Short mmCIF file of C-alpha atoms in Angstrom, two decimals:
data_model
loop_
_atom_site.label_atom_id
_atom_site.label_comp_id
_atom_site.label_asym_id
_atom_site.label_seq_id
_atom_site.Cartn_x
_atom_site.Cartn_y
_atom_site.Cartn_z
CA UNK A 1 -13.92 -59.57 -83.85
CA UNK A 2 -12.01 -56.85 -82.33
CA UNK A 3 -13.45 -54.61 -79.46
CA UNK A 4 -14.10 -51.03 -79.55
CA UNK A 5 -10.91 -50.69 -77.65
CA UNK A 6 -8.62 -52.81 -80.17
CA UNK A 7 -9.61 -50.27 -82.63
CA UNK A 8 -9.96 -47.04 -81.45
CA UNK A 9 -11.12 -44.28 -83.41
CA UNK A 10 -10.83 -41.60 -81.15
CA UNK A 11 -7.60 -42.17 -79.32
CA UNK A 12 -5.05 -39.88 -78.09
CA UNK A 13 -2.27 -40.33 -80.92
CA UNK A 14 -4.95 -38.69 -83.45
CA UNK A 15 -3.43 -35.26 -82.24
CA UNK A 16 -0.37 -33.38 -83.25
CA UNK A 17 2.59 -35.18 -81.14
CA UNK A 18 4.48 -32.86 -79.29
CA UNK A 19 7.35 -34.68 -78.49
CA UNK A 20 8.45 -34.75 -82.01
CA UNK A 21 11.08 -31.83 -80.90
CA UNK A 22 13.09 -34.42 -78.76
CA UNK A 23 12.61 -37.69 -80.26
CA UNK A 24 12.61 -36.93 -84.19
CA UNK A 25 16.38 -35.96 -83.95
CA UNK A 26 17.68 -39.71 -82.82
CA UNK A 27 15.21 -41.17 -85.10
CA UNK A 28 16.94 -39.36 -88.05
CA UNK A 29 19.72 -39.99 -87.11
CA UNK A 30 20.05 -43.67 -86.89
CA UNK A 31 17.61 -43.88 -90.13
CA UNK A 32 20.84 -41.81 -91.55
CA UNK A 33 23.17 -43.75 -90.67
CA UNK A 34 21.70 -46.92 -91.78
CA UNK A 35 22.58 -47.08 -95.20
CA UNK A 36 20.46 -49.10 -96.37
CA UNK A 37 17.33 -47.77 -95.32
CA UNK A 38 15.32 -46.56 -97.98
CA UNK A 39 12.04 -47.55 -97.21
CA UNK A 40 9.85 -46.73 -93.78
CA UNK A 41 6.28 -48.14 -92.87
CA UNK A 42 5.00 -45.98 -89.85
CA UNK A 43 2.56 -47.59 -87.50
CA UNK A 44 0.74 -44.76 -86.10
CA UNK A 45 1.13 -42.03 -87.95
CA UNK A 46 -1.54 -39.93 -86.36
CA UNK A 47 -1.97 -36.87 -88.13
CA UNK A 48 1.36 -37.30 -90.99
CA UNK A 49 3.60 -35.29 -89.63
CA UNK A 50 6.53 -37.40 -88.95
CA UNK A 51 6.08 -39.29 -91.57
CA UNK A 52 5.45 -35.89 -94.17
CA UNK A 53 9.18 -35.04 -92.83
CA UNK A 54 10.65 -38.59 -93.58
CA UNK A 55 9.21 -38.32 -97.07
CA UNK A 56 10.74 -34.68 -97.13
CA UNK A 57 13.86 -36.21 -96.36
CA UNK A 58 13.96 -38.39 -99.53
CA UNK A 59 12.34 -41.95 -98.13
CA UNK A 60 9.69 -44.14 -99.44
CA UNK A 61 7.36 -44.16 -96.87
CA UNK A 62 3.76 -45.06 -96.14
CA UNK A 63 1.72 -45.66 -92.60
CA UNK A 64 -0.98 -46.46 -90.77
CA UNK A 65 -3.46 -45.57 -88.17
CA UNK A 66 -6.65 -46.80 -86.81
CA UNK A 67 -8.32 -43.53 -86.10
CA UNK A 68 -10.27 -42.07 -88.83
CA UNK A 69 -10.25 -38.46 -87.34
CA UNK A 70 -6.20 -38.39 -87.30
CA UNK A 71 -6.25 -39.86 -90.64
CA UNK A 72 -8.80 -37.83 -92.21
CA UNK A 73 -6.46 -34.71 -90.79
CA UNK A 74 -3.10 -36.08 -92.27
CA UNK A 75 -4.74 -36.29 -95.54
CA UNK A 76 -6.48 -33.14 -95.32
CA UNK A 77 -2.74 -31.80 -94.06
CA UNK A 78 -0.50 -33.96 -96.76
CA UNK A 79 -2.74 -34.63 -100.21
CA UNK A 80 0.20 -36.37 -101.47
CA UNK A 81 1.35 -38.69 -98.23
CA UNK A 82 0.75 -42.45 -98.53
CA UNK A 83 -1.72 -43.50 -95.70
CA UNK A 84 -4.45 -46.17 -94.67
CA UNK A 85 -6.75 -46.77 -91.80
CA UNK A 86 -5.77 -50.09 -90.19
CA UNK A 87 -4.59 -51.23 -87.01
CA UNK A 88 -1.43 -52.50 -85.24
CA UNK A 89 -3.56 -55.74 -84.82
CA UNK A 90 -4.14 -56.59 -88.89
CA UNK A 91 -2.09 -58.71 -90.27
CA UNK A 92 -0.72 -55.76 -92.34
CA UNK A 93 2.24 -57.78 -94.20
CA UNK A 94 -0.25 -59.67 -95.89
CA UNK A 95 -1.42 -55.83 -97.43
CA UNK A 96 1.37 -53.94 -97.71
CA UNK A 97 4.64 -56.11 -97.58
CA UNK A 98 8.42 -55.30 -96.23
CA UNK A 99 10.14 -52.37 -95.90
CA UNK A 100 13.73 -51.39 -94.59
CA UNK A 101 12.62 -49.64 -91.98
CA UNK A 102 9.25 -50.04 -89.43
CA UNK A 103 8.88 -46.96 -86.87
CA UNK A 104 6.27 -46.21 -84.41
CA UNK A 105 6.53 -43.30 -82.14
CA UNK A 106 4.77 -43.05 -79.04
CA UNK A 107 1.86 -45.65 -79.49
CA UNK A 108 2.95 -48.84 -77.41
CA UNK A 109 1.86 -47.57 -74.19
CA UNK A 110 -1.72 -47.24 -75.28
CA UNK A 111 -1.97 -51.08 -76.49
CA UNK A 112 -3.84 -53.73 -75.02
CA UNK A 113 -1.43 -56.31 -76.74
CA UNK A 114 1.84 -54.99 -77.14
CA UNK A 115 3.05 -58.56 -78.15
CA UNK A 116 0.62 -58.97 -81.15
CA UNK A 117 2.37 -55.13 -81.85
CA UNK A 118 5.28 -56.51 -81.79
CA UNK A 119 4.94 -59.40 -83.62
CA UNK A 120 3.48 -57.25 -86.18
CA UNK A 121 6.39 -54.63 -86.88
CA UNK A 122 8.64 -57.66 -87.03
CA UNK A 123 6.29 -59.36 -90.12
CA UNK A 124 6.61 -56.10 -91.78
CA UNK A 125 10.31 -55.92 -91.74
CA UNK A 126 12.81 -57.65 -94.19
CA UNK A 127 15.47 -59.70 -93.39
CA UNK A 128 18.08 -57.01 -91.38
CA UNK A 129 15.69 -54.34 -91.08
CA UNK A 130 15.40 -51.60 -88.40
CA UNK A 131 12.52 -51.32 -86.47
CA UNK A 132 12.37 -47.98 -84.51
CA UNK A 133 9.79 -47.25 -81.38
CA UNK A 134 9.43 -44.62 -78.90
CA UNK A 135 7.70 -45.03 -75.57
CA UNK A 136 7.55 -42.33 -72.67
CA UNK A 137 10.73 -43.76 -70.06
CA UNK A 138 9.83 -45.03 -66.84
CA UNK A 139 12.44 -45.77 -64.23
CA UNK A 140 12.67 -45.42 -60.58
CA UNK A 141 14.16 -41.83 -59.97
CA UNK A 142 12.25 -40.64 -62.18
CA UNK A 143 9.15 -41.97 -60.76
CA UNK A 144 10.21 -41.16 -57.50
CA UNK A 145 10.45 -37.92 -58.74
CA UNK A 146 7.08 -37.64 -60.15
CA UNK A 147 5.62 -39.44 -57.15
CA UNK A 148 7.30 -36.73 -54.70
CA UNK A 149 5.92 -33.16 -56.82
CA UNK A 150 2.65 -34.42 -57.00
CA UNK A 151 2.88 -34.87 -60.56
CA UNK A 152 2.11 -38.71 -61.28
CA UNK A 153 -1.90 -38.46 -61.27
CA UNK A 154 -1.02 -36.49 -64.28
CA UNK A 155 1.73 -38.49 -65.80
CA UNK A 156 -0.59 -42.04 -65.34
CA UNK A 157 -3.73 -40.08 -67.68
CA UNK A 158 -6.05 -41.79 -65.65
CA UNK A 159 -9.03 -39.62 -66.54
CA UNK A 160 -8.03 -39.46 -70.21
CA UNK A 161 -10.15 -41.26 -72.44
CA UNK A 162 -7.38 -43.72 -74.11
CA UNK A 163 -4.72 -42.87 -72.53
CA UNK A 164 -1.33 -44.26 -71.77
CA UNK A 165 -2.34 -47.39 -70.00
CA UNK A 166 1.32 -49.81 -70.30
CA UNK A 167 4.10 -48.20 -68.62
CA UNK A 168 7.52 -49.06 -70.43
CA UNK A 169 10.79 -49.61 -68.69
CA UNK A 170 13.87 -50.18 -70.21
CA UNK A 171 13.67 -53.72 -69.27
CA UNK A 172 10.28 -54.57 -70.01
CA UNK A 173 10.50 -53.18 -73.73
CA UNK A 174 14.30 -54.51 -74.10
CA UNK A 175 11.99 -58.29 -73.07
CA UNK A 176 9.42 -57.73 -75.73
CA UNK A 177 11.63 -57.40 -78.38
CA UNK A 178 13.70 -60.27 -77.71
CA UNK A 179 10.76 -62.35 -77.15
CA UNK A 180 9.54 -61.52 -80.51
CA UNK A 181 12.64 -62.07 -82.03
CA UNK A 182 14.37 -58.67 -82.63
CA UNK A 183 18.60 -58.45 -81.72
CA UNK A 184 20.69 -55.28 -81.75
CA UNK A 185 18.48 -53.84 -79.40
CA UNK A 186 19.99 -49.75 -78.41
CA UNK A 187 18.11 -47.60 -76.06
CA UNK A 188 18.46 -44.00 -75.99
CA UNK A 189 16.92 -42.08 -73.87
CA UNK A 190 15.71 -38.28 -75.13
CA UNK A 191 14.40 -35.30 -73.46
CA UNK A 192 15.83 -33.84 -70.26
CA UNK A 193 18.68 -35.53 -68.73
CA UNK A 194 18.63 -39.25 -68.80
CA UNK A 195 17.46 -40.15 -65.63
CA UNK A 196 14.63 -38.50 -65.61
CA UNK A 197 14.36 -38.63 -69.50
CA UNK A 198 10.95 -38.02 -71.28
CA UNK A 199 11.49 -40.88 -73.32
CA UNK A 200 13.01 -43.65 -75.13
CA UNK A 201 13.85 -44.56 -78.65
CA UNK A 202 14.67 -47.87 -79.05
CA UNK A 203 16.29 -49.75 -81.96
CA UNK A 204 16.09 -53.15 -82.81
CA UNK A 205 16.77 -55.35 -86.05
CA UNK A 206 14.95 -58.73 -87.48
CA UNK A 207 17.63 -60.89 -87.86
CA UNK A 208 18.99 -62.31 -91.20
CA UNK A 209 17.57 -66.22 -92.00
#
């Protein structure tokens, strides 16, 4: 049985995602230029509206969230948008089968089991397909940075009720996917300059056989 905190109801990602200005751009475009994505399973699609914009943009696209409240909004926002309540940890191929294209924006770093996650995304996913996450970036100048203004009790959410509680680095999330079994694994880093980017999009594809 999972715990209250496997399956949040209430988290964070229920409300409208702000960083959709600087992340949504690189996501589009590498969804663009991969021909032959056509069809995009979101896990955690909070309240729709990433996913009511990929469907705007011609895809076939469905997703998934475990909190009823950001569901129950996306629905309420987008009558006509494809989504479920269901978690990261189900074994959601089993449901809903493969698509081109898996993307999940911002949602790692509040995961207990970012391996199960991964593992997950990489199920869902045909043979060549593109999985596509963001994650805030952590690296050292940039925590130096945050460390030095004062800022980093704010950036860690500590008092936050599900907040961010993994803290990606390129290196750590570039290990996870290869552990899982992902290849052709691009970083880019968006928001601000790179160093002390806001985050990263990261690309990866399931191998073929």
């Amino acid at each position: 049985m999972r715990s209250a905190d496997d399956n949040a109801d209430d988290y964070i990602h229920e409300n409208p995602n702000l960083s959709q200005d600087y992340i949504y751009p690189a996501v589009l475009q590498e969804l663009e230029r991969n021909t032959s994505v056509h069809t995009i399973f979101e896990i955690g699609v909070g309240t729709g509206d990433v996913l009511q914009r990929l469907s705007d943009h011609g895809f076939k696209v469905f997703g998934i969230d475990p909190s009823i409240h950001g569901i129950s909004q996306a629905r309420a926002k987008y009558p006509t948008l494809p989504v479920d309540i269901a978690s990261a940890y189900d074994p959601l191929v089993d449901k809903y089968g493969t698509w081109d294209a898996v993307l999940s924006l911002e949602v790692i770093e509040h995961l207990y089991r970012p391996h199960t996650f991964a593992k997950t995304a990489f199920d869902l996913l045909r043979p060549g397909g593109l999985f596509v996450l963001s994650t805030p970036f952590h690296g050292y100048w940039k925590n130096l940075a945050l460390a030095a203004t004062g800022m980093m009790d704010q950036h860690f959410m500590a008092l936050r009720e599900h907040g961010h509680i993994k803290f990606w680095s390129a290196k750590t999330i570039h290990v996870l996917l290869a552990d899982t079994g992902f290849d052709q694994i691009k970083i880019v880093r968006t928001g601000r300059i790179p160093v002390f980017a806001k985050s990263m999009v990261v690309f990866a594809t399931k191998p073929h056989g």
